[in-house]
Short mmCIF file of C-alpha atoms and ligand atoms in Angstrom, two decimals:
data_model
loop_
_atom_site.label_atom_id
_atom_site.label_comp_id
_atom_site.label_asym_id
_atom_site.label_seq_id
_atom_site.Cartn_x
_atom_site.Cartn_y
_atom_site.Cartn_z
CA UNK D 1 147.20 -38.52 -56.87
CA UNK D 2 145.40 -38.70 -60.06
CA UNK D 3 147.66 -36.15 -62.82
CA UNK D 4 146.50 -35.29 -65.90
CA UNK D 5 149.09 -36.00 -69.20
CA UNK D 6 149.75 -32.01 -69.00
CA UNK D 7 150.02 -32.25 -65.38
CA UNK D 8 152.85 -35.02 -65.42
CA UNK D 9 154.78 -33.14 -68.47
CA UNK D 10 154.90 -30.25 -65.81
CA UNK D 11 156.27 -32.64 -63.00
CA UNK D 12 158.73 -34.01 -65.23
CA UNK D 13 160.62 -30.71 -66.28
CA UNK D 14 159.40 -30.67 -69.71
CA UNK D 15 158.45 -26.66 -68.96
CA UNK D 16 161.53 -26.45 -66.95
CA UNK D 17 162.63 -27.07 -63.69
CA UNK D 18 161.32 -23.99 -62.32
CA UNK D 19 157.73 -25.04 -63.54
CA UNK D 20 158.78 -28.69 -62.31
CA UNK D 21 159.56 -27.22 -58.48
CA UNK D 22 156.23 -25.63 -58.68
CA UNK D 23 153.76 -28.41 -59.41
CA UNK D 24 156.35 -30.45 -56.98
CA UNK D 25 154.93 -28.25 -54.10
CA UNK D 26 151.24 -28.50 -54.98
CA UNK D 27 151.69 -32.46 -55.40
CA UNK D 28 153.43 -32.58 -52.08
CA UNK D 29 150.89 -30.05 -50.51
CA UNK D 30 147.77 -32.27 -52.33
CA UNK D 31 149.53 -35.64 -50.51
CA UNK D 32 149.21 -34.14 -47.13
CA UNK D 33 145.65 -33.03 -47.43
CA UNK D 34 144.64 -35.92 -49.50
CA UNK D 35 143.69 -34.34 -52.51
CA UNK D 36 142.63 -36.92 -55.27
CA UNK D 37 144.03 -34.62 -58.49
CA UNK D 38 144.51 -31.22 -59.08
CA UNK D 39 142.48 -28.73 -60.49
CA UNK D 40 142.46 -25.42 -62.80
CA UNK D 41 142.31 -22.09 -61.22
CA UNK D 42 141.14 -19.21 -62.72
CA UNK D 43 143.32 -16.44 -61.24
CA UNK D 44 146.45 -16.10 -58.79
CA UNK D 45 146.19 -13.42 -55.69
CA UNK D 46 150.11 -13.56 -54.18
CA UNK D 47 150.90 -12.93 -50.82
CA UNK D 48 154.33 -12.66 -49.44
CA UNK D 49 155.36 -9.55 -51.95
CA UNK D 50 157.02 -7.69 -49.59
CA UNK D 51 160.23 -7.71 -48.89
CA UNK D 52 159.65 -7.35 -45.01
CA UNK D 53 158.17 -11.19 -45.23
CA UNK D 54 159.97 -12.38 -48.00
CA UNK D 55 163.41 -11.71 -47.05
CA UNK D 56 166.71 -12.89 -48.85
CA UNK D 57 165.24 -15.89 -49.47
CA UNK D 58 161.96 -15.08 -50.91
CA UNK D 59 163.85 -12.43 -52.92
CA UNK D 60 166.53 -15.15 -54.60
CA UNK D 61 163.58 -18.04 -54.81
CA UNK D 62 161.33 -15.05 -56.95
CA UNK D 63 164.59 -13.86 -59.34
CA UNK D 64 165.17 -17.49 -59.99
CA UNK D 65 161.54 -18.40 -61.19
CA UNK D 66 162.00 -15.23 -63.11
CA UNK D 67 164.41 -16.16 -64.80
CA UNK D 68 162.83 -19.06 -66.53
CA UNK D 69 158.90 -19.59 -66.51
CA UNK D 70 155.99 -16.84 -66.55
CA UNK D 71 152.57 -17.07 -65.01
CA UNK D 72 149.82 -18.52 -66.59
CA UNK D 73 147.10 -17.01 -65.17
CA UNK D 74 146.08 -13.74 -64.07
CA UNK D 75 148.14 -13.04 -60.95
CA UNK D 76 147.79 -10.24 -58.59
CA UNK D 77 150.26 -8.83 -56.05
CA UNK D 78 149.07 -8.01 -52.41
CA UNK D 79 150.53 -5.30 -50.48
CA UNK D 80 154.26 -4.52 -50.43
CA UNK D 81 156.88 -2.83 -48.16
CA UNK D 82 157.12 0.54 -49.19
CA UNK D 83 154.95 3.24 -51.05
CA UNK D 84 156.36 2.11 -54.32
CA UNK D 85 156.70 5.82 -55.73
CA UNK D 86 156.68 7.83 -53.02
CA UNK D 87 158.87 5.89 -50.32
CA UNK D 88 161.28 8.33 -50.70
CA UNK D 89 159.13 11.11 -49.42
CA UNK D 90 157.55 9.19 -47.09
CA UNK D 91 160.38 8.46 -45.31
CA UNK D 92 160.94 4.54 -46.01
CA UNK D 93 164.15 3.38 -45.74
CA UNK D 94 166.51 2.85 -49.10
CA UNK D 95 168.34 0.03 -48.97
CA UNK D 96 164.64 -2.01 -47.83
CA UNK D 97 162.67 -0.12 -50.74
CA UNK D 98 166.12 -1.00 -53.67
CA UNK D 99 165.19 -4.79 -52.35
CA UNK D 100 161.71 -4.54 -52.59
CA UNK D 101 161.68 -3.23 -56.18
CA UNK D 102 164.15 -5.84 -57.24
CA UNK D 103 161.09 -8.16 -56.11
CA UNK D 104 158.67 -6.05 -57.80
CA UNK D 105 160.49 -6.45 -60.65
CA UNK D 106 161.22 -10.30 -60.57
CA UNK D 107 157.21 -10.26 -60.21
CA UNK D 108 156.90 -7.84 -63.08
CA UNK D 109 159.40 -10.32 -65.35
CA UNK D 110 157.45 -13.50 -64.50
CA UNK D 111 154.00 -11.50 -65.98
CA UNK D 112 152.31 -10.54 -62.33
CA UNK D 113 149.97 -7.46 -62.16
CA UNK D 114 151.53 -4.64 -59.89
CA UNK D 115 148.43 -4.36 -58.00
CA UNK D 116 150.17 -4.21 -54.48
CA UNK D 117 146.60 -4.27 -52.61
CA UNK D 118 144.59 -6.41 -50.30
CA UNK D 119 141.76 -5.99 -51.95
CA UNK D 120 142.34 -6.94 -55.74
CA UNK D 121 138.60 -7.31 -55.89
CA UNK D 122 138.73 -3.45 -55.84
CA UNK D 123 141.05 -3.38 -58.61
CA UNK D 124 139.97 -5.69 -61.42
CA UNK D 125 141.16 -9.44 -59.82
CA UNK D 126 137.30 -10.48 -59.41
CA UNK D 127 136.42 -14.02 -59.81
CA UNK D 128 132.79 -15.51 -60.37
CA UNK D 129 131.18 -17.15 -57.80
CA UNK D 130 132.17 -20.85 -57.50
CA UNK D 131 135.40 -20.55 -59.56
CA UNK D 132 138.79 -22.03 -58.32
CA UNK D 133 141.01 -19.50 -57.66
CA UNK D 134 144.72 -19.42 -55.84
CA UNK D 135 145.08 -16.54 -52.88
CA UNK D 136 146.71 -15.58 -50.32
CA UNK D 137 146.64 -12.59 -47.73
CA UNK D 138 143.57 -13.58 -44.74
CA UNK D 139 141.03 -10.74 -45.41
CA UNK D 140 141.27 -11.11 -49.42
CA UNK D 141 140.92 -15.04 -48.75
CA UNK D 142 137.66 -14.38 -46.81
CA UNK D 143 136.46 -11.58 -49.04
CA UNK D 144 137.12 -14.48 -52.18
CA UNK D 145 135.39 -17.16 -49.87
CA UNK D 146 132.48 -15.37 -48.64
CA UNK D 147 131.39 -12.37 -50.84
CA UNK D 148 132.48 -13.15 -53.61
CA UNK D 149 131.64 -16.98 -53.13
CA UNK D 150 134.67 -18.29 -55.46
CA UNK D 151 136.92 -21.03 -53.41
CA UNK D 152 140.63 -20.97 -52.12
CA UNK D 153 142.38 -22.08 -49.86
CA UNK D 154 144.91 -20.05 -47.64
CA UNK D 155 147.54 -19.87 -49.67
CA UNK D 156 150.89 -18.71 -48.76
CA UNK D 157 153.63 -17.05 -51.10
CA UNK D 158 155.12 -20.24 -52.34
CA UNK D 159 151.93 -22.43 -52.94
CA UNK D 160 150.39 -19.29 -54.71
CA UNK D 161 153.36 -18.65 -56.57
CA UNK D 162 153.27 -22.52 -57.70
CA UNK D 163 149.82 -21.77 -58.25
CA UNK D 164 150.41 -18.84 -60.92
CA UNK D 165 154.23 -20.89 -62.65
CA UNK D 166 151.24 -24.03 -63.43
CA UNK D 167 147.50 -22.72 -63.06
CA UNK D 168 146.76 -25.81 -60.95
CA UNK D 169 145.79 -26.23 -57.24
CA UNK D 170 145.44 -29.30 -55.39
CA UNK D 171 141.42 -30.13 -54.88
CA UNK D 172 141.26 -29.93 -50.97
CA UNK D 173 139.85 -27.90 -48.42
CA UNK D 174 137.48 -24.95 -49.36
CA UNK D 175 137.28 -26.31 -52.91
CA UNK D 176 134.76 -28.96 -51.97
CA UNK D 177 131.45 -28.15 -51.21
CA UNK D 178 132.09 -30.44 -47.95
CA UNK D 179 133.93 -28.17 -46.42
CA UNK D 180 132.15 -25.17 -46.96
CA UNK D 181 129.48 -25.97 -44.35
CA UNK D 182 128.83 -23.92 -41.37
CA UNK D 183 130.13 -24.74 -37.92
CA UNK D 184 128.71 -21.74 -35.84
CA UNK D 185 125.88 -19.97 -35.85
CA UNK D 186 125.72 -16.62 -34.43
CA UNK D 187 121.94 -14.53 -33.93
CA UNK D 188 122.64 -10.73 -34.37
CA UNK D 189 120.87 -8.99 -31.90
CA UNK D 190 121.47 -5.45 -32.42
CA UNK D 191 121.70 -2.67 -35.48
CA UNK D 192 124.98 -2.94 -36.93
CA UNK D 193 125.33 0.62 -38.40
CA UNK D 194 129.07 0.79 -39.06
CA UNK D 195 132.44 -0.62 -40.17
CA UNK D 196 133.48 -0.71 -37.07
CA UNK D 197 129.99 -2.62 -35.84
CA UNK D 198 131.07 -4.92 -38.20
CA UNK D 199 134.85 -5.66 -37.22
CA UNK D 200 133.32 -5.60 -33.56
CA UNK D 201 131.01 -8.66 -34.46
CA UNK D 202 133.85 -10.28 -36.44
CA UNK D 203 136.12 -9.71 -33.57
CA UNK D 204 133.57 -11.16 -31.41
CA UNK D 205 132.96 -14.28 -33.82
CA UNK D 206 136.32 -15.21 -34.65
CA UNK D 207 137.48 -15.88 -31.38
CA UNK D 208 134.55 -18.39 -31.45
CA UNK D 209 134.87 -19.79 -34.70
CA UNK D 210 138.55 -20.13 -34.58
CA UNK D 211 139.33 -22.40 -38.33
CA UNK D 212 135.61 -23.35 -38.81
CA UNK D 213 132.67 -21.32 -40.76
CA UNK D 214 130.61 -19.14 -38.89
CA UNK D 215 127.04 -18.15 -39.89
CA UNK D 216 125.26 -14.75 -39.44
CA UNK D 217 121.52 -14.47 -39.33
CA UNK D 218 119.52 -11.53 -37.93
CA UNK D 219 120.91 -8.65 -39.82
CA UNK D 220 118.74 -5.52 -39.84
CA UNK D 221 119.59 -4.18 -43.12
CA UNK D 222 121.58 -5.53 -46.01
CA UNK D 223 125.86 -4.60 -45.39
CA UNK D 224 127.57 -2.86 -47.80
CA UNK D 225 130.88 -3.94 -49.44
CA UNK D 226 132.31 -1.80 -46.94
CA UNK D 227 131.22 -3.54 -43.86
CA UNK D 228 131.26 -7.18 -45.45
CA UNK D 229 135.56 -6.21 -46.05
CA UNK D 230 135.45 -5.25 -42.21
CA UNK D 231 133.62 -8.23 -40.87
CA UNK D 232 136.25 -10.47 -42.97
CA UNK D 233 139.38 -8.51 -41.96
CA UNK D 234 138.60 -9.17 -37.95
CA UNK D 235 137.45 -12.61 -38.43
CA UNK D 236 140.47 -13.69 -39.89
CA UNK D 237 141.92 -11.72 -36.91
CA UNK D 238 140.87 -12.74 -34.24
CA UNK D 239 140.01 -16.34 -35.24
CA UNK D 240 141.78 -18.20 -38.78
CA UNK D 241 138.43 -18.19 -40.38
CA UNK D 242 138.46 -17.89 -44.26
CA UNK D 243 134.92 -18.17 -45.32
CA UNK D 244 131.62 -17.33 -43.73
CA UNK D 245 128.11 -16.78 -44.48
CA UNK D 246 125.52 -14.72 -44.26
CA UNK D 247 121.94 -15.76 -44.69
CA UNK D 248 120.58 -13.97 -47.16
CA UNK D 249 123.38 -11.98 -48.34
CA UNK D 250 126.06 -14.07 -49.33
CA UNK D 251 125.98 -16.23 -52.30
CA UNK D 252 126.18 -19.51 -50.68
CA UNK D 253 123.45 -18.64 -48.13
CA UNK D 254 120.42 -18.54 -49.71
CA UNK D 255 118.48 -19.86 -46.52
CA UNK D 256 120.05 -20.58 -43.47
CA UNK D 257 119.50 -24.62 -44.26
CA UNK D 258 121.86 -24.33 -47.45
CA UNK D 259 124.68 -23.96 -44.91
CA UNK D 260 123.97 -25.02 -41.64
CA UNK D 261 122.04 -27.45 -39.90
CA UNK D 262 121.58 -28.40 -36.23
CA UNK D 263 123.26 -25.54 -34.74
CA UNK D 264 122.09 -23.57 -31.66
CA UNK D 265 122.49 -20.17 -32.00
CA UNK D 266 125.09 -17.79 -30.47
CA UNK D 267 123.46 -14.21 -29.18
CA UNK D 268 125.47 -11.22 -30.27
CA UNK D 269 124.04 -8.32 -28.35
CA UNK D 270 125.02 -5.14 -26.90
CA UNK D 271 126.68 -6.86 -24.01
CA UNK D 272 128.96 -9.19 -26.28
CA UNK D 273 129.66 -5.50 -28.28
CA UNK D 274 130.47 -3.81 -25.38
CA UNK D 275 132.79 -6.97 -23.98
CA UNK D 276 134.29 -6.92 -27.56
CA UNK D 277 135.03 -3.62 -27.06
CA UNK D 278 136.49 -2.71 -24.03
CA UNK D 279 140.06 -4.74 -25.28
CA UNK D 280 140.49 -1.90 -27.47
CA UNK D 281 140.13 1.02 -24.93
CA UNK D 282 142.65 3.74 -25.25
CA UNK D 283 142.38 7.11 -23.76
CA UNK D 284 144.53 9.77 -23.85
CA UNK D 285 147.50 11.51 -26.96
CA UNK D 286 146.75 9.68 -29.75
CA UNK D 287 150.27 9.30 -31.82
CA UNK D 288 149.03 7.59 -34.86
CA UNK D 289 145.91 7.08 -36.91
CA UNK D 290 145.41 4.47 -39.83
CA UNK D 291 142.29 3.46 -41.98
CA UNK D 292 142.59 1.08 -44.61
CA UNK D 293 142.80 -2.39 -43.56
CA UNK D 294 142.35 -3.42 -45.35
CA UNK D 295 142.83 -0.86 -47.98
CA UNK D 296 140.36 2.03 -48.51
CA UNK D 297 137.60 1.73 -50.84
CA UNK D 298 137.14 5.13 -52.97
CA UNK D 299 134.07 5.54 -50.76
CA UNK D 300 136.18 4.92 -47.04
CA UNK D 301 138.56 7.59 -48.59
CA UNK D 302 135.69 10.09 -49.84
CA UNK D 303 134.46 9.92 -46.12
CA UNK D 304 138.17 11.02 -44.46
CA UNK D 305 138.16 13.44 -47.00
CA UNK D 306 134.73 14.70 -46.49
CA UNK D 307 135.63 14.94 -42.42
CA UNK D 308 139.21 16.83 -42.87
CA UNK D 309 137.81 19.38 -45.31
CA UNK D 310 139.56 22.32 -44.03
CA UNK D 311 141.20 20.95 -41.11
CA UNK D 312 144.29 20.43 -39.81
CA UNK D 313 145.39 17.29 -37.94
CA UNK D 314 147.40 16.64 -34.80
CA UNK D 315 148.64 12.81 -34.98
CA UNK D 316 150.39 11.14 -37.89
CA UNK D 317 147.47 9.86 -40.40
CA UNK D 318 147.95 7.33 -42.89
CA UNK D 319 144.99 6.56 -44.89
CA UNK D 320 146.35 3.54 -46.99
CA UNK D 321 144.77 2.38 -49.81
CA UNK D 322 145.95 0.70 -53.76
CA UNK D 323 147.51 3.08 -56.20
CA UNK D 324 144.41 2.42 -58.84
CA UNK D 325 142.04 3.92 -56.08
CA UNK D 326 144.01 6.64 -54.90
CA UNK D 327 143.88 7.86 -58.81
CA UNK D 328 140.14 8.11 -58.40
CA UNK D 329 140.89 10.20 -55.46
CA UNK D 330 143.07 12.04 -56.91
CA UNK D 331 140.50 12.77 -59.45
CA UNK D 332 138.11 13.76 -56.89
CA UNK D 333 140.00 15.77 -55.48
CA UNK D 334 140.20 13.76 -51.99
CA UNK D 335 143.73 13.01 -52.44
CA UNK D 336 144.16 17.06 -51.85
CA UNK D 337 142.05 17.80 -49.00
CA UNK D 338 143.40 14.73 -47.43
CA UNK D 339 146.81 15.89 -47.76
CA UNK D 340 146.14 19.33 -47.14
CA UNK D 341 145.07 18.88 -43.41
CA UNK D 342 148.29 17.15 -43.04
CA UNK D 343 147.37 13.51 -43.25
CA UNK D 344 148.99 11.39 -46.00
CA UNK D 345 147.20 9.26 -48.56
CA UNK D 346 149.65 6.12 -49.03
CA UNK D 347 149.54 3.80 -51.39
CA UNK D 348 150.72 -0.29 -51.83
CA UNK D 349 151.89 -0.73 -48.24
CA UNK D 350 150.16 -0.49 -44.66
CA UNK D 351 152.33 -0.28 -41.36
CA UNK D 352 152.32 -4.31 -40.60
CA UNK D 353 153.88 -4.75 -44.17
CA UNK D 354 156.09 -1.94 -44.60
CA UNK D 355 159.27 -1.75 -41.96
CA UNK D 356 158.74 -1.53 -38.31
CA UNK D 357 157.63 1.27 -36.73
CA UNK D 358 160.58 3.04 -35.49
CA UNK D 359 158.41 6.60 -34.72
CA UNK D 360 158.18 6.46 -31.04
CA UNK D 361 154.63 6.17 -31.09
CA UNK D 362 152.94 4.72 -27.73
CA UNK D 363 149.23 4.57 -29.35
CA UNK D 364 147.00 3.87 -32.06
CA UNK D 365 143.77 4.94 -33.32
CA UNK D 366 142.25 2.71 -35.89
CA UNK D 367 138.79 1.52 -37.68
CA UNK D 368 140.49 -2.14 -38.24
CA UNK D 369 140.24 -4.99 -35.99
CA UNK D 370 142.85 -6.88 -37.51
CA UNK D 371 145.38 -3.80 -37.04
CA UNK D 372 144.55 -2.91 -33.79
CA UNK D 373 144.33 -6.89 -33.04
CA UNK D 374 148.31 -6.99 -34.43
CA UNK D 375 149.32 -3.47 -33.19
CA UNK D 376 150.00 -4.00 -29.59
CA UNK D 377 151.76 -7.46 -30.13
CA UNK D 378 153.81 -6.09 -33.42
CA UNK D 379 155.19 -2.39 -31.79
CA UNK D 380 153.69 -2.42 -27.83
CA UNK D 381 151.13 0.57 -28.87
CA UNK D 382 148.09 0.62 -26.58
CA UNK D 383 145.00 0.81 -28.60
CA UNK D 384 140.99 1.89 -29.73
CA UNK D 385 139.30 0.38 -32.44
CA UNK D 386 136.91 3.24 -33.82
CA UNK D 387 134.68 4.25 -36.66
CA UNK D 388 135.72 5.99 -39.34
CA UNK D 389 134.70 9.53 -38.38
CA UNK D 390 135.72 9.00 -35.23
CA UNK D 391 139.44 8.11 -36.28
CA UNK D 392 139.10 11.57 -38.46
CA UNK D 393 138.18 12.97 -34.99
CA UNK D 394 141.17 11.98 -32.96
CA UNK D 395 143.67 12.65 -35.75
CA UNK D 396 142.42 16.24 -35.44
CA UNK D 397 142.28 16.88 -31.73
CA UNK D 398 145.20 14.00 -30.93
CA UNK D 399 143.33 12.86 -27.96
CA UNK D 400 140.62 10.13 -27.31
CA UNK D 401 138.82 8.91 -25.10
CA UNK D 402 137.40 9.89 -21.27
CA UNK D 403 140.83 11.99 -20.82
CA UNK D 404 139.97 13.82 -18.34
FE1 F3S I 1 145.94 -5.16 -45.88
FE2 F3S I 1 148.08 -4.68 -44.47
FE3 F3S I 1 145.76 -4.76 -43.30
S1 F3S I 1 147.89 -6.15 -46.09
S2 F3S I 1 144.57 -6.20 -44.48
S3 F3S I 1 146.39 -3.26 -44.86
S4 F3S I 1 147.63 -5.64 -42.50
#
C-alpha cells in the first residue's frame, strides 16, 4: 500500500507508539480490503463510547491513547451509557456511570467533542457532500452516506479511533464512487406521511437490500430530515445497509440513471406496509415508551411536548435526545411540559446503550424500527412500532392496541 512520507513517519513511531498502533490498524484494515493508499478525512464520528460496549478493555485501550497522542481532527462522541449529569436521578447505576466518565474523560484528554449523540449532524459534526469522513454508529453512517452524501465506511470504535490519533482512512469501500452504485430498486407505491411510514419502508427494504444500496423512486412529496433519519435508522436495522438513495432528493441521485441501471423495480404498497407491520403488533399494558432513535430532533421533541401539554402519563417515557438539543428545549419550554406529565427528557444515552433493562417491563411502545427491531432480542419485550403521536397516546392511557 502506497504511504505517503507523513504517513510512514506515523507507522514508524516518530509521533509515538500510540499514533504508530493507530495507522498499524488502518494499514492492516486497508490490506484486507485492498486499499491502494490512504486518504485524509475531514472529521471523526466515534462509536463504542460507552462503557456498556467498551468494557475493561475499551476503557484501558482509551486511557492509554490518552495518555500520549490527541486527535487531529474534529471528533465526535456517539451515545454513552448513562445520562451524563443526571444518571444519578435517573436511576443509573454508580459504579457503571464512575467507569463511563473515566472514558468520557480519557475522550475529553485526547481532544474529542462530548457530543454523546447519534446524530452529530444535529449538533455541529456536518460534513460537505463528497468529503471523507471516519464514523461509526449504523444510522449516523447512513445519515453521512445518504443525506448528507459525504463517504465512510462502517467504522467501529478502534478503526475510528485510529481514524481521529492520524486523520487518515484507508481508500476502500464507500469512498469510491464504485461502490456507491445502487443494487435495489424499490417503486413507492403509497403516501408516506410519517416517521413511522418511513421506518416501515426502511424496515421493509432492508431486509431486501441486506449490505447493498437500495434506491427509492416514487415519493409523493419531498421527506423531511425527520423521516430521511427514520428511513436510515431501520435500514441499517433490519438489513446492514449504510448508504441509499433517493431519486431526486438525495445528493447523489440526481436522476435515477446517476445511480442505478438495469434494475427491475420492487413495489412497496399497502400490502408490503401492512406485512411490515404486523411483526410489530402489540396489544395490551404498555410498560415503556421511547422516541428518539435515533435521538430527537428539537422538532420530534416539540411534537411530544405539544401532545402531553397538560397530561399525565401512565407508562415509563423516555424521550432521548443530545444534551445541545435538549437546551433548546429547555428554552422552549418543552423540557417542562415534558417532564411535567411525568415523562423524562434524557439526554446522551438510549436504553440499548445504557445498562440493561432491569425494570420488569414485558412491552414496548416505540416510533423506531431499529429499537423495536433490537427490543425483543435485547430484554424479551413484545412490541409496536408507532408514530409519534401515537407513542404520546399509549404513554398516557398505558394500553394499545385492539385490547378488548
Ligand atoms: Fe441512537 Fe441508541 Fe438508537 S445510539 S440510533 S438511540 S440505539
Amino acid at each position: 500500500m502506497y504511504l505517503t512520507d507523513e504517513e510512514k513517519r506515523m507507522l514508524d513511531g516518530v509521533y509515538g507508539d500510540v499514533v504508530r498502533k493507530a495507522m498499524k490498524i488502518l494499514v492492516t484494515l486497508g490490506e484486507i480490503y485492498g486499499a491502494e493508499r490512504m486518504i485524509k478525512v475531514f472529521n471523526v464520528h466515534s462509536p463504542g463510547v460507552s462503557y456498556r460496549v467498551a468494557g475493561d478493555a475499551g476503557l484501558n485501550f482509551v486511557k492509554e491513547a490518552s495518555s500520549a497522542a490527541r486527535c487531529r481532527v474534529l471528533t465526535t462522541l456517539n451515545t454513552i451509557g448513562i445520562d451524563s449529569e443526571r444518571w444519578d436521578e435517573l436511576g443509573f447505576p454508580r459504579d457503571f456511570a464512575l467507569k463511563q466518565l473515566e472514558l468520557l474523560d480519557a475522550y475529553k484528554t485526547m481532544g474529542a467533542v462530548p457530543t454523546y449523540t447519534c446524530t452529530p449532524y444535529l449538533v455541529g459534526n456536518y460534513p460537505m457532500a463528497g468529503e471523507h469522513v471516519a464514523w461509526g454508529e449504523s444510522s449516523a453512517i447512513i445519515f453521512a452516506n445518504s443525506v448528507i452524501g459525504a463517504r465512510t465506511n462502517r467504522e467501529g470504535g478502534p478503526s475510528a479511533l485510529a481514524a481521529a490519533l492520524t486523520g487518515r482512512v484507508p481508500e476502500c469501500g464507500y469512498h469510491l464512487d464504485r461502490n456507491r452504485k445502487g443494487k435495489f430498486l424499490f417503486r413507492v407505491d403509497m403516501e408516506l406521511a410519517t416517521d413511522r411510514d418511513f421506518a416501515v419502508l426502511g424496515y421493509f427494504a432492508g431486509r431486501i437490500a441486506g449490505k447493498d444500496v437500495p434506491v427509492f423512486e416514487g415519493l409523493k412529496r419531498r421527506p423531511t430530515l425527520d423521516n430521511l433519519k427514520a428511513l436510515g435508522a431501520a435500514l441499517a436495522s433490519s438489513g446492514a445497509v449504510a448508504l441509499y438513495h433517493v431519486v431526486g432528493v438525495t445528493p447523489e441521485a440526481l436522476t435515477r440513471e446517476a445511480v442505478i441501471s438495469n434494475a427491475d423495480p420492487i413495489a412497496f404498497g399497502h400490502r408490503e406496509y401492512e406485512d411490515t407491520c404486523s411483526k410489530f403488533s402489540l396489544a395490551g399494558d404498555v410498560d415503556f415508551v421511547v422516541t428518539g432513535c435515533p435521538h430527537c430532533s428539537i422538532s420530534e421533541i416539540g411534537t411530544v411536548a405539544r401532545l402531553l401539554a397538560g397530561k399525565k402519563v401512565r407508562s415509563d417515557f423516555w424521550v432521548c435526545t443530545s444534551r445541545q438539543i435538549k437546551t433548546l428545549a429547555d428554552k422552549m419550554g418543552y423540557t417542562a411540559i415534558i417532564e411535567a406529565a411525568g415523562a423524562r427528557v434524557v439526554c446522551d444515552t438510549c436504553p440499548v446503550l445504557a445498562p440493561t433493562l432491569s425494570k420488569g417491563y414485558r412491552t414496548l411502545v416505540t416510533n423506531s424500527a431499529k429499537l423495536a427491531h433490537y427490543a425483543p432480542g435485547l430484554w424479551n419485550l413484545r412490541t409496536a412500532l408507532l408514530q409519534i403521536e401515537d407513542c404520546v397516546e399509549a404513554s398516557i392511557t398505558g394500553r394499545w392496541g385492539d385490547v378488548g
